[in-house]
Amino acid sequence: MRASDLDLKELLQFDPDGGILRFANERVLLLDAVALGLLRRELIELLGASGARAVLTRFGYAHGWRTAENLRSGLPWDSEDEWRHAGGRLHTLQGLVRVESPGPREGPKLIGDSIWRDSYEAEQHLLHLGPSDEPVCWTLTGFASGYLSRAYDTEIYCLEERCRGKGDACCRLVGRTREDWGDAIAPHLPYYEKASLDAALSQVTSELRQVERRLRAGRRKTRPGGRSHPSGLILESPAMERVLDVARRVAQVDSTVLLTGESGVGKERVARLIHDESARAGGPFVAINCGAVPENLLESELFGHVRGSFTGATQDRVGLFEAANSGTILLDEIGEVPPSMQVKLLRALQERQIRRVGENRNRAVNARVLAATNRNLVEEIRGARFRQDLYYRLRVVEIEIPPLRERREDILPLARSFVVAAASRTGRTVTGFTPAAAHQLLRYPWPGNVRELENALERAVVLTRRSRVDVEDLPAEVGLAVPDAVVATDVRPLADVERDYIRSVLRAVGGNRTQAAAQLGIGAATLYRKLKQYGTDGS
Ligand code: ZN
């Protein structure tokens, strides 16, 4: 992508009901500009203009550096240059300042060269402190310096030649390497160096560090590789990020949720996350694999029984629905529940009451119900094996968890975490895997998903004689995997496939080209050109 492709609608994620806001995947805060203006005034009063400038410059610098770092790995740039230009574009999108490119300029080419309009910083400086003798956009120049220094991997300093804060019509930013600035940069360097900060500041810094250490110690341990969610879910892929987003949102309400996906994709972990992030987190989380309980015992397992209600019922027993009171119950493999039991489950869900086996009174239950299945329940309904009313009751919200082969970005981070966990469990010193093993892990399609990956690596950690897992330590099928094989005789030229497909779409819409183009997601002109190329009018 290009810097100009950055789009506020796509970068900004928010929940209309509130909660964490993200911009380009980083948490952001909505602060009004006046609050920042007041902070600036406080800093100037406390530290003097030079001290405040130093704090705000370094703040901007660190922010710019980090932003460049995040953007580089976070988005697929067409070129390094597009990434380098993205910093300014980002500030424009965020409304901090409107970055425009100035006309051509004489002299040697500059690394940073922009006109800034509507700088929030100049505006706030004027509001709280009045016009200045010097440029005042300290965080913005700090940001530009940090961003460009990271992007060009060399020391780059940006200064304002003109600034709205000192009465100019707009701000004008110039960035050069330290070398190119020569002596001219010397008076400005102290603002980038910690030494310029007041002694009071170093005290603040050390106190902040202590707070940070305390916070870090309190936080749950994160596992290496990949972004680790507090629930222990490790993910890199946008697909799983979306799954977790929905999970977090449904956690806030009490609706029934149906989790679908192949065996081993981690449905229980997502269920656990929903529980942990819900208001019921303090209550119990109870999971039952409905497929693993014999049909005649399932009812008693779920609803409990009274003594003597059937052979072997030697005492009263509380069922899982009651055990999950004020918490969450996960009905795993819901597709395996026999029809007779489906009716009873439906009643329990509708009436929020259960009846213990052998008892003739109802008991109110307050458990949030989550269900999971690897079956296609719609197919099951068609085959009259699953009740449609129960299906609709369960899937108030449906979360589909994609198989591992559709989110390959997650394979290596997951694999790393499994190696670390298995090594610590078995007391072996295995630190990771060889590049060849990593290559095979990525090639293999993982039909058993995350669970299969975990088992394969646990086995490898136990078997290996080295400090890193190698190909031969992996199960044979993983070691031998070749990329998605295509039978040679099946291959057709892409252009043929496209032509046939376009023709069939045209037929389906009765030859209406505008409609066909819209459905294909291409422009009408493109469709005409293609039809002409095929020598067909499509009718
Ligand atoms: Zn300015």
Coordinates of C-alpha atoms in Angstrom, one line a residue, residues 21-339:
L21 CA -10.1 2.7 20.7
R22 CA -7.5 1.6 18.3
F23 CA -5.7 3.4 15.6
A24 CA -3.5 1.3 13.3
N25 CA -3.9 -1.4 16.0
E26 CA -2.4 0.7 18.8
R27 CA -4.6 1.9 21.6
V28 CA -5.3 5.6 21.4
L29 CA -7.0 8.1 23.6
L30 CA -9.4 10.8 22.7
L31 CA -8.1 13.9 24.6
D32 CA -9.3 17.3 23.8
A33 CA -6.6 19.6 22.5
V34 CA -7.3 22.1 25.3
A35 CA -6.2 19.5 27.9
L36 CA -2.9 19.2 26.2
G37 CA -2.6 22.9 26.0
L38 CA -3.1 23.1 29.8
L39 CA -0.5 20.4 30.3
R40 CA 1.9 22.5 28.2
R41 CA 1.2 25.6 30.3
E42 CA 1.8 23.6 33.5
L43 CA 5.1 22.3 32.1
I44 CA 6.3 25.7 31.1
E45 CA 5.4 27.1 34.6
L46 CA 7.1 24.2 36.3
L47 CA 10.2 23.7 34.1
G48 CA 10.6 26.9 32.2
A49 CA 10.2 27.2 28.4
S50 CA 13.4 25.2 27.7
G51 CA 12.5 22.4 30.1
A52 CA 9.0 22.1 28.7
R53 CA 10.3 22.1 25.2
A54 CA 12.7 19.3 26.0
V55 CA 10.0 17.2 27.6
L56 CA 7.6 17.7 24.7
T57 CA 10.2 17.2 22.1
R58 CA 11.4 13.9 23.6
F59 CA 7.8 12.8 24.0
G60 CA 7.1 13.5 20.3
Y61 CA 10.4 11.9 19.3
A62 CA 9.6 8.6 21.2
H63 CA 6.1 8.6 19.8
G64 CA 7.4 9.2 16.2
W65 CA 10.0 6.5 16.5
R66 CA 7.5 3.9 17.8
T67 CA 4.9 4.9 15.2
A68 CA 7.4 4.2 12.4
E69 CA 8.3 0.9 14.0
N70 CA 4.7 -0.2 14.3
L71 CA 3.7 1.0 10.9
R72 CA 6.6 -0.8 9.2
S73 CA 5.6 -4.3 10.5
G74 CA 1.8 -3.5 10.7
L75 CA 1.1 -2.7 7.0
P76 CA 2.2 -4.0 3.6
W77 CA 4.0 -1.1 2.1
D78 CA 4.6 -0.9 -1.7
S79 CA 8.1 0.5 -0.9
E80 CA 10.2 1.9 1.9
D81 CA 9.5 5.4 0.6
E82 CA 5.7 4.9 1.1
W83 CA 6.4 3.9 4.7
R84 CA 8.6 6.9 5.2
H85 CA 5.9 9.2 4.0
A86 CA 3.2 7.6 6.1
G87 CA 4.1 9.5 9.3
G88 CA 2.9 12.9 7.9
R89 CA -0.1 11.3 6.4
L90 CA -1.0 9.8 9.8
H91 CA -0.8 13.1 11.6
T92 CA -3.1 14.6 9.0
L93 CA -5.6 11.7 9.5
Q94 CA -5.4 12.1 13.3
G95 CA -6.1 15.8 12.9
L96 CA -2.9 16.9 14.7
V97 CA -1.8 19.0 11.8
R98 CA -2.5 19.1 8.1
V99 CA 0.7 18.2 6.3
E100 CA 1.1 19.5 2.8
S101 CA 4.0 19.2 0.4
P102 CA 5.6 22.6 -0.5
G103 CA 6.5 23.6 -4.0
P104 CA 10.0 22.9 -5.4
R105 CA 12.8 24.5 -3.5
E106 CA 16.3 25.5 -4.3
G107 CA 19.4 24.0 -2.7
P108 CA 20.1 20.4 -1.7
K109 CA 17.2 18.0 -1.4
L110 CA 15.7 17.8 2.1
I111 CA 14.7 14.6 3.9
G112 CA 11.8 16.3 5.7
D113 CA 10.1 19.2 3.9
S114 CA 6.5 20.1 4.6
I115 CA 4.1 22.9 5.2
W116 CA 2.0 22.4 8.3
R117 CA -1.4 23.9 8.6
D118 CA -3.8 24.0 11.6
S119 CA -1.1 22.7 14.0
Y120 CA -3.0 21.9 17.2
E121 CA 0.1 22.7 19.1
A122 CA 0.6 26.2 17.7
E123 CA -3.1 26.8 18.3
Q124 CA -2.9 25.7 21.9
H125 CA 0.3 27.7 22.5
L126 CA -1.4 30.8 21.3
L127 CA -4.5 30.1 23.4
H128 CA -2.7 29.6 26.7
L129 CA 0.5 31.5 26.4
G130 CA 0.1 34.0 23.5
P131 CA 2.5 34.5 20.6
S132 CA 6.0 33.3 21.0
D133 CA 9.3 34.5 19.7
E134 CA 10.3 31.0 18.6
P135 CA 8.6 28.1 16.8
V136 CA 6.4 26.2 19.3
C137 CA 5.4 22.9 17.6
W138 CA 7.7 20.9 19.8
T139 CA 5.9 17.5 19.9
L140 CA 5.2 17.7 16.2
T141 CA 8.9 18.4 15.3
G142 CA 9.9 15.8 17.8
F143 CA 7.5 13.3 16.2
A144 CA 8.8 14.1 12.7
S145 CA 12.5 13.7 13.9
G146 CA 11.7 10.4 15.6
Y147 CA 9.7 9.0 12.7
L148 CA 12.3 9.9 10.1
S149 CA 15.3 8.8 12.2
R150 CA 13.7 5.4 12.5
A151 CA 12.6 5.3 8.8
Y152 CA 16.0 6.3 7.5
D153 CA 17.9 4.6 10.2
T154 CA 20.1 7.6 10.8
E155 CA 19.9 10.7 13.0
I156 CA 17.5 13.2 11.5
Y157 CA 16.4 16.5 13.0
C158 CA 13.5 18.5 12.0
L159 CA 13.1 22.2 12.8
E160 CA 10.5 24.8 11.9
E161 CA 11.6 27.6 9.7
R162 CA 8.3 29.3 10.2
C163 CA 5.6 28.6 12.9
R164 CA 2.0 29.7 13.3
G165 CA 2.8 30.1 17.0
K166 CA 5.1 33.0 16.3
G167 CA 2.8 34.8 14.0
D168 CA 3.6 33.1 10.6
A169 CA 0.7 32.2 8.4
C170 CA 1.6 28.5 8.6
C171 CA 4.4 26.3 9.9
R172 CA 7.2 25.2 7.7
L173 CA 9.2 22.1 8.6
V174 CA 12.6 21.2 7.4
G175 CA 14.4 17.9 8.2
R176 CA 18.1 17.1 7.6
T177 CA 20.6 14.6 8.8
R178 CA 22.8 15.7 11.6
E179 CA 25.7 15.9 9.1
D180 CA 23.8 18.1 6.7
W181 CA 22.7 20.5 9.4
G182 CA 26.3 20.9 10.5
D183 CA 26.8 23.5 13.3
A184 CA 23.3 24.9 12.8
I185 CA 21.7 22.1 14.7
A186 CA 24.0 22.4 17.8
P187 CA 21.7 24.8 19.8
H188 CA 18.7 22.4 19.3
L189 CA 20.4 19.2 20.2
P190 CA 20.0 19.6 24.0
Y191 CA 16.2 19.4 23.6
Y192 CA 16.7 15.9 22.3
E193 CA 19.0 14.8 25.1
K194 CA 17.9 13.7 28.5
A195 CA 20.7 15.7 30.1
S196 CA 18.9 18.9 29.4
L197 CA 16.0 17.9 31.7
D198 CA 15.7 19.2 35.2
A199 CA 16.9 17.2 38.1
A200 CA 13.3 17.0 39.2
L201 CA 12.5 15.2 36.0
S202 CA 15.0 12.4 36.6
Q203 CA 13.3 11.8 39.9
V204 CA 9.9 11.6 38.2
T205 CA 11.4 9.2 35.7
S206 CA 12.7 6.8 38.4
E207 CA 9.4 6.9 40.2
L208 CA 7.6 6.2 36.9
R209 CA 9.9 3.3 36.4
Q210 CA 9.0 1.8 39.7
V211 CA 5.3 2.2 39.0
E212 CA 5.9 0.4 35.6
R213 CA 7.8 -2.4 37.3
R214 CA 5.0 -2.9 39.8
L215 CA 2.5 -2.9 36.9
R216 CA 4.5 -5.4 34.9
A217 CA 4.9 -7.7 37.9
G218 CA 1.2 -7.6 38.4
R219 CA 0.4 -8.4 34.8
R220 CA 0.1 -12.0 33.8
K221 CA 3.1 -13.6 32.2
T222 CA 3.2 -13.3 28.5
R223 CA 4.6 -16.0 26.3
P224 CA 7.2 -15.4 23.7
G225 CA 6.4 -14.8 20.1
G226 CA 3.3 -13.3 18.7
R227 CA 0.9 -11.1 20.5
S228 CA -0.2 -12.9 23.5
H229 CA -3.7 -12.2 24.8
P230 CA -4.2 -12.3 28.5
S231 CA -6.3 -15.4 28.0
G232 CA -3.2 -17.2 26.7
L233 CA -4.4 -17.0 23.1
I234 CA -1.5 -16.3 20.8
L235 CA -2.2 -14.7 17.5
E236 CA -0.8 -12.7 14.7
S237 CA -3.5 -13.1 12.1
P238 CA -6.1 -10.4 11.4
A239 CA -8.7 -13.3 11.2
M240 CA -8.1 -14.3 14.8
E241 CA -7.9 -10.6 15.8
R242 CA -11.4 -10.2 14.4
V243 CA -12.6 -13.4 16.3
L244 CA -11.3 -12.0 19.5
D245 CA -12.8 -8.6 18.9
V246 CA -16.3 -10.1 18.5
A247 CA -15.6 -12.4 21.6
R248 CA -14.7 -9.4 23.7
R249 CA -17.8 -7.5 22.6
V250 CA -20.2 -10.4 23.2
A251 CA -18.6 -10.9 26.6
Q252 CA -20.2 -7.7 27.7
V253 CA -23.7 -9.0 27.1
D254 CA -25.4 -12.2 28.4
S255 CA -26.4 -13.6 25.0
T256 CA -26.0 -17.2 24.1
V257 CA -23.1 -17.7 21.7
L258 CA -22.4 -20.5 19.3
L259 CA -18.8 -21.2 18.6
T260 CA -18.1 -23.1 15.3
G261 CA -15.0 -24.3 13.7
E262 CA -13.0 -27.5 13.0
S263 CA -11.8 -29.7 15.7
G264 CA -8.8 -28.3 17.6
V265 CA -9.1 -24.7 16.5
G266 CA -9.4 -23.5 20.1
K267 CA -13.2 -23.0 20.6
E268 CA -12.9 -23.7 24.3
R269 CA -10.2 -21.1 24.7
V270 CA -12.4 -18.5 23.0
A271 CA -15.3 -19.6 25.3
R272 CA -13.0 -19.1 28.3
L273 CA -12.1 -15.7 27.1
I274 CA -15.7 -14.7 26.8
H275 CA -16.2 -15.8 30.4
D276 CA -13.1 -14.1 31.7
E277 CA -14.0 -10.8 30.1
S278 CA -17.7 -10.9 31.2
A279 CA -19.3 -9.7 34.3
R280 CA -19.5 -13.3 35.3
A281 CA -15.7 -13.7 35.5
G282 CA -15.9 -14.1 39.3
G283 CA -18.3 -17.0 38.9
P284 CA -17.5 -20.6 37.8
F285 CA -16.7 -21.6 34.2
V286 CA -18.0 -25.1 33.6
A287 CA -17.3 -27.1 30.4
I288 CA -18.8 -30.4 29.3
N289 CA -18.1 -32.4 26.2
C290 CA -21.6 -33.5 25.3
G291 CA -20.3 -36.1 22.9
A292 CA -18.3 -37.8 25.5
V293 CA -21.1 -38.5 27.9
P294 CA -23.4 -41.6 27.3
E295 CA -26.8 -40.6 26.2
N296 CA -28.6 -41.9 29.3
L297 CA -26.3 -40.0 31.7
L298 CA -26.3 -36.7 29.9
E299 CA -29.5 -35.3 31.5
S300 CA -28.3 -36.1 35.0
E301 CA -24.8 -34.6 34.2
L302 CA -26.4 -31.4 33.0
F303 CA -29.4 -31.0 35.3
G304 CA -28.5 -33.2 38.3
H305 CA -30.6 -36.0 39.9
V306 CA -32.1 -37.0 43.2
R307 CA -31.2 -40.1 45.1
G308 CA -32.8 -43.3 43.8
S309 CA -34.0 -41.7 40.5
F310 CA -32.1 -44.4 38.6
T311 CA -29.8 -47.3 39.3
G312 CA -26.5 -46.0 40.6
A313 CA -28.1 -42.7 41.8
T314 CA -27.1 -43.3 45.4
Q315 CA -27.3 -39.7 46.5
D316 CA -28.6 -36.3 45.3
R317 CA -26.4 -34.7 42.8
V318 CA -26.1 -31.1 41.5
G319 CA -25.9 -30.8 37.7
L320 CA -23.6 -28.7 35.7
F321 CA -26.2 -26.0 35.0
E322 CA -26.6 -25.4 38.7
A323 CA -22.8 -25.7 39.3
A324 CA -22.3 -22.9 36.8
N325 CA -24.7 -20.6 38.7
S326 CA -23.7 -17.0 38.3
G327 CA -21.0 -18.2 35.9
T328 CA -20.8 -19.7 32.4
I329 CA -21.5 -23.2 31.1
L330 CA -19.9 -24.4 27.8
L331 CA -21.8 -27.1 26.0
D332 CA -19.0 -28.5 23.8
E333 CA -19.9 -30.8 20.8
I334 CA -23.5 -29.6 21.0
G335 CA -24.1 -31.3 17.7
E336 CA -23.8 -34.7 19.4
V337 CA -26.7 -34.1 21.8
P338 CA -29.4 -36.7 21.1
P339 CA -32.9 -35.3 20.0

